[in-house]
Structure formats: structure tokens, C-alpha cells
mmCIF file of C-alpha atoms and ligand atoms in Angstrom:
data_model
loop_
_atom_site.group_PDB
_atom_site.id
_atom_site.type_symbol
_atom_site.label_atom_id
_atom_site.label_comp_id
_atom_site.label_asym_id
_atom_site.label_seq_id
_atom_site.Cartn_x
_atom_site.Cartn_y
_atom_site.Cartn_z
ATOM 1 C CA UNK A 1 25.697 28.573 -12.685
ATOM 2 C CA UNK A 2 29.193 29.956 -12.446
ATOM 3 C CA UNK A 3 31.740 29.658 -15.591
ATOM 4 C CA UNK A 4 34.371 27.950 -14.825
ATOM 5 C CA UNK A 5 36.457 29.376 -16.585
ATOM 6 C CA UNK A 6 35.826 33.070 -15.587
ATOM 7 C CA UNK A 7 33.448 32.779 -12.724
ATOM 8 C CA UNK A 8 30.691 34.862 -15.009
ATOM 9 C CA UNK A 9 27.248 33.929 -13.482
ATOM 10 C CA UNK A 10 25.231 34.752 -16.479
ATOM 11 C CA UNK A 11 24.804 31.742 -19.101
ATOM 12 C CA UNK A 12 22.691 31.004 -22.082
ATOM 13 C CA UNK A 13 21.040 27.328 -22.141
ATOM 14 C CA UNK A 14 22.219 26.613 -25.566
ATOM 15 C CA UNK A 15 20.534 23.296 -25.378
ATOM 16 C CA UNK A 16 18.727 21.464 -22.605
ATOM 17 C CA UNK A 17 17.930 17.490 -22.695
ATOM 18 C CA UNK A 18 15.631 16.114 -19.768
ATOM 19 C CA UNK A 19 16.279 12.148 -18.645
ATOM 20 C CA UNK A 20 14.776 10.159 -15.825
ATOM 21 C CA UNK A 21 16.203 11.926 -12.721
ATOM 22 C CA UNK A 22 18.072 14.778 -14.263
ATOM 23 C CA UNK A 23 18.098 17.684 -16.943
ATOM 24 C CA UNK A 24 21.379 18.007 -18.831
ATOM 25 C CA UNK A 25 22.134 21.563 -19.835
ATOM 26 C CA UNK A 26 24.751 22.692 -22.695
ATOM 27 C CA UNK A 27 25.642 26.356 -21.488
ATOM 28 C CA UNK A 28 27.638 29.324 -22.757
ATOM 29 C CA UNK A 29 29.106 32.128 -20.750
ATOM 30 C CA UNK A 30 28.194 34.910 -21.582
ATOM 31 C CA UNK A 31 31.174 36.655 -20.887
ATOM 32 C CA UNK A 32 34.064 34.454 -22.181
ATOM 33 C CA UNK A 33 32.021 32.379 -24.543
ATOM 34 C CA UNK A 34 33.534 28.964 -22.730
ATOM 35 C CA UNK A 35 30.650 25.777 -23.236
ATOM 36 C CA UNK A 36 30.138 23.956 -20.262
ATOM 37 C CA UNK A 37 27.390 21.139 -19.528
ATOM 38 C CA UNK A 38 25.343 21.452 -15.957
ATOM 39 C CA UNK A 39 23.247 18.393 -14.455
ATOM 40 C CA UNK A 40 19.952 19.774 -12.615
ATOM 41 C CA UNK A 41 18.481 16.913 -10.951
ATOM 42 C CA UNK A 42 14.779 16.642 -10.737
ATOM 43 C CA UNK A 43 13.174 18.160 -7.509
ATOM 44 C CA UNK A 44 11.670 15.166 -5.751
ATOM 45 C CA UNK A 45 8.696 16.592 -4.171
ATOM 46 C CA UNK A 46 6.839 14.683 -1.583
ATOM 47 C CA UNK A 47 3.970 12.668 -2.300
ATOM 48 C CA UNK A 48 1.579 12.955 0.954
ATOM 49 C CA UNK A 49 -0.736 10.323 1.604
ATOM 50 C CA UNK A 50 -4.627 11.460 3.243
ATOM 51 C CA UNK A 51 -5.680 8.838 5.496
ATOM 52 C CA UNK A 52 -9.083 8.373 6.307
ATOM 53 C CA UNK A 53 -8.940 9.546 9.586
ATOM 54 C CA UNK A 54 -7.585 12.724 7.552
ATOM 55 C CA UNK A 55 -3.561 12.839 9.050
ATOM 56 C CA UNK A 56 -1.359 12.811 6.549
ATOM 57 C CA UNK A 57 1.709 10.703 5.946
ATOM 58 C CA UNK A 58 4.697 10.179 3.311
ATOM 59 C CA UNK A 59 3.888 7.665 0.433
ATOM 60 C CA UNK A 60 5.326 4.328 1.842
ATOM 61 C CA UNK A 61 5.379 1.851 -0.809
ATOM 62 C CA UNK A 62 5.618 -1.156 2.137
ATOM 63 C CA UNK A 63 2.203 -0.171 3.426
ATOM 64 C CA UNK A 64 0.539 -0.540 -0.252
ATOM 65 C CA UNK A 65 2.727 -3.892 -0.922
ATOM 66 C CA UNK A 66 1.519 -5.326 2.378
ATOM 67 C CA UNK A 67 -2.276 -4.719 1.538
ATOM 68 C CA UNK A 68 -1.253 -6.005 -1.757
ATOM 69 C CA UNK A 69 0.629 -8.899 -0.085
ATOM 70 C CA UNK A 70 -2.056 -10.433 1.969
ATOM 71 C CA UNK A 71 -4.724 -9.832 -1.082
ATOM 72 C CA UNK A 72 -2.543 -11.910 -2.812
ATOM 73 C CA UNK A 73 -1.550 -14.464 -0.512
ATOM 74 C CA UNK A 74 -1.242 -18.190 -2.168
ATOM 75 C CA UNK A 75 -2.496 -16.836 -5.096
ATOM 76 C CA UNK A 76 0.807 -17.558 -7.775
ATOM 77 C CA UNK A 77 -0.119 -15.973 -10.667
ATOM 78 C CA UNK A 78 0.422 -12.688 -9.067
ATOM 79 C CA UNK A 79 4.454 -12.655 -8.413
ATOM 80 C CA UNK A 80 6.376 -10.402 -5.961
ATOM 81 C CA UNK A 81 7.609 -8.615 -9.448
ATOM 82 C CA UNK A 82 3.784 -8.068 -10.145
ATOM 83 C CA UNK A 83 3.071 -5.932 -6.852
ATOM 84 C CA UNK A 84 6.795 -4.143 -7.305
ATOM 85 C CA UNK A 85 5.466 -2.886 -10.711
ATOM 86 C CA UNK A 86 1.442 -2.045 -9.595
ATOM 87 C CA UNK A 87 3.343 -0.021 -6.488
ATOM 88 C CA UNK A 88 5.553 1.758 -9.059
ATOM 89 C CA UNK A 89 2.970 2.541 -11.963
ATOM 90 C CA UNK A 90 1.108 4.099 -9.247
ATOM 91 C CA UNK A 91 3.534 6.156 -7.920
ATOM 92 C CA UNK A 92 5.021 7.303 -11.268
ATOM 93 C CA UNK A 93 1.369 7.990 -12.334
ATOM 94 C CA UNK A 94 0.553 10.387 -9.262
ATOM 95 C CA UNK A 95 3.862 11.976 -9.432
ATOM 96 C CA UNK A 96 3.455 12.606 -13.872
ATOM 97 C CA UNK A 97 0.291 14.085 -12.770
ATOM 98 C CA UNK A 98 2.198 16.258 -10.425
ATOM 99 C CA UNK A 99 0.097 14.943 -7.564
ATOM 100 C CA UNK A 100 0.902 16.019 -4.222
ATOM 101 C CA UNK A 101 -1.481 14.833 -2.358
ATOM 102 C CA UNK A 102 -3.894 11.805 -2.773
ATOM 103 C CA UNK A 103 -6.195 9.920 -0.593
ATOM 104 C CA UNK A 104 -5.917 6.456 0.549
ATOM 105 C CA UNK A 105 -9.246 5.556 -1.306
ATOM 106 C CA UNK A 106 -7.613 6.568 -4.559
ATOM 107 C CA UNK A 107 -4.460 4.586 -3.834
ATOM 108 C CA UNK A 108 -7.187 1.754 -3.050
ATOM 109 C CA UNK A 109 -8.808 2.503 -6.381
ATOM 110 C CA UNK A 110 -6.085 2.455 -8.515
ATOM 111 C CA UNK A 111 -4.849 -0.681 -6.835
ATOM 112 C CA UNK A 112 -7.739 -2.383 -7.782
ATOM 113 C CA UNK A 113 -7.998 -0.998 -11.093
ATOM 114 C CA UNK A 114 -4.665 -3.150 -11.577
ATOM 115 C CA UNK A 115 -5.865 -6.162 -9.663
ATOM 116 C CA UNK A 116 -8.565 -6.911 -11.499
ATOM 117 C CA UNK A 117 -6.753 -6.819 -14.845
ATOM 118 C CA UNK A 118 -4.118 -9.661 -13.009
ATOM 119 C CA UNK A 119 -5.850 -12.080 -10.759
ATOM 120 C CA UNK A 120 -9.891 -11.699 -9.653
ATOM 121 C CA UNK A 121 -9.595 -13.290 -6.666
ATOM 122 C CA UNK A 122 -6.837 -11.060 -5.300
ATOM 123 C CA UNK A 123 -9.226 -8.170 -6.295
ATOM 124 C CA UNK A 124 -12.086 -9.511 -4.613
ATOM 125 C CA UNK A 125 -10.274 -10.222 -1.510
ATOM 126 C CA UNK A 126 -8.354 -6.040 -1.823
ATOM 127 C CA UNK A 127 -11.774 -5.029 -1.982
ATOM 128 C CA UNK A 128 -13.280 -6.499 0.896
ATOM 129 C CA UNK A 129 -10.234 -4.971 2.801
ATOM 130 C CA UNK A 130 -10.386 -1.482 1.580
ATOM 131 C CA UNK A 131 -13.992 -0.890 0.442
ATOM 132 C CA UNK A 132 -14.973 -1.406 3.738
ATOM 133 C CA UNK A 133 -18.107 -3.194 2.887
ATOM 134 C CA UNK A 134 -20.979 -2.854 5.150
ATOM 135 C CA UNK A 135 -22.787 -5.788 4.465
ATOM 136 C CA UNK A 136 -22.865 -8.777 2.223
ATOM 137 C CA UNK A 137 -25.274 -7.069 -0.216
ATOM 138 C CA UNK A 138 -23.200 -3.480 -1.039
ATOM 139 C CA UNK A 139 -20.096 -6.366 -1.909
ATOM 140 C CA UNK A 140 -22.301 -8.565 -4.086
ATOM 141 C CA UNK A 141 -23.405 -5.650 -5.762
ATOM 142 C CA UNK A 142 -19.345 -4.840 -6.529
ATOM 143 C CA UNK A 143 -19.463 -8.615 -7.695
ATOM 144 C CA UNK A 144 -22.002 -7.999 -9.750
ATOM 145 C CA UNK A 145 -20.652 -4.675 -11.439
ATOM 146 C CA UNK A 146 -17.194 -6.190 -11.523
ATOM 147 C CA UNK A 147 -18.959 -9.305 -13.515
ATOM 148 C CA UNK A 148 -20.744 -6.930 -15.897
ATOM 149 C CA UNK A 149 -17.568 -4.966 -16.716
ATOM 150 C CA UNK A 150 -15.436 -7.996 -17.852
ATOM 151 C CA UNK A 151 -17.723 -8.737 -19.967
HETATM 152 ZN ZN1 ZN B 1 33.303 32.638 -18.766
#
């Protein structure tokens, strides 16, 4: 960070105040003494989606809203705002954990987690799509654990 007063590249951070996309930094030169305020904005680092078949893409919130989208289809007490803000969480969550990478299963999971909290039918029909169940019995037996937990 150049002065810009004197061009002096050495500054002290004399106070430093993080927001949602950028860091606002209060600086003095160290040479003329001149306080000037620098804007870092947050490095957005790529979230990389696993696929099963193991290639690797860029997080794409239209593929999770259109899995969402069908789950949901005709069901109204899940609104377009709903999906929006389960896509979002998601994303926000991987990327506070400073996630790089995740797997579509855990995208899945955490999609579900969400669902089930919102509208059961929607989650039972997202699960049938991305549990991949074999048979009737392993997706009664999600049923049935699903029924135990709202309990
Ligand atoms: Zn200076």
C-alpha cells in the first residue's frame, strides 16, 4: 500500500474493520505520518464440487435449485424464496468453514437436513433422488428413522 501522499510503501494498520465482502483498513505512513483508509476485498476462493463419478466442478447454485425444484414441485409451502435461502445457507456454511472442496453427497445431506425441517414430502421425494435407494426396504427404513427423529 503506497502513501499517497509520499509514495512510502511501509504502513502501520492503525485499525482494521472486516464487513461482508471487504476489510476496511485505517493506515499511517510511516514516513510522513499521512492517515489513509485501504479496502481489501475478501479473496473469493472457489468452492469445488466432487461428483460421484469423482470429476470435479465449480459450485453451481442452478444445479442444487433444480434438484430442489423438482423435489418441490406443487408442493406451496416451500416458496422459490425458500430454496434461494437453503442454496445460500449452504454455501455460506461451506465457505465459513473454509471448505474447498465438498462432495455431492454432503451437498445432498445438508439439503435434506433443511428439507425436512420445511416440507416432508419434498424431503421424501430429495431423498429418493439423491440417496439412490436400492430397493423399497433401505427407503422405508429412512422413513422409518426420519419418523423416529421428529418425534
Ligand atoms: Zn507518506
Amino acid at each position: 500500500m503506497k502513501c499517497p501522499v509520499c509514495g512510502e510503501t511501509e504502513s502501520k494498520v492503525i485499525d482494521s474493520r472486516p464487513t461482508d465482502s471487504e476489510i476496511r483498513r485505517r493506515r499511517e505512513c510511516v514516513s510522513c505520518g499521512r492517515r489513509f483508509t485501504t479496502y481489501e476485498v475478501h479473496e473469493k476462493v472457489p468452492l469445488i464440487v466432487i461428483k460421484k463419478n469423482g470429476t470435479k466442478q465449480f459450485f453451481d447454485r442452478s444445479k442444487i435449485l433444480n434438484g430442489l425444484d423438482k423435489a418441490c414441485y406443487k408442493r406451496s409451502m416451500i416458496t422459490p424464496e425458500d430454496m434461494d435461502r437453503i442454496i445460500t445457507e449452504i454455501e455460506v456454511d461451506l465457505r465459513n468453514a473454509f471448505q474447498t472442496e465438498v462432495h455431492t453427497s454432503e451437498i445432498g445431506r445438508r439439503v435434506l437436513e433443511k428439507l425436512r425441517d420445511i416440507d416432508e414430502v419434498s424431503y421424501v421425494r430429495y431423498a429418493s433422488v439423491y440417496r439412490n435407494f436400492n430397493d423399497i426396504e433401505s427407503f422405508m427404513q429412512e422413513l422409518q428413522s426420519m419418523k423416529k427423529e421428529s418425534k
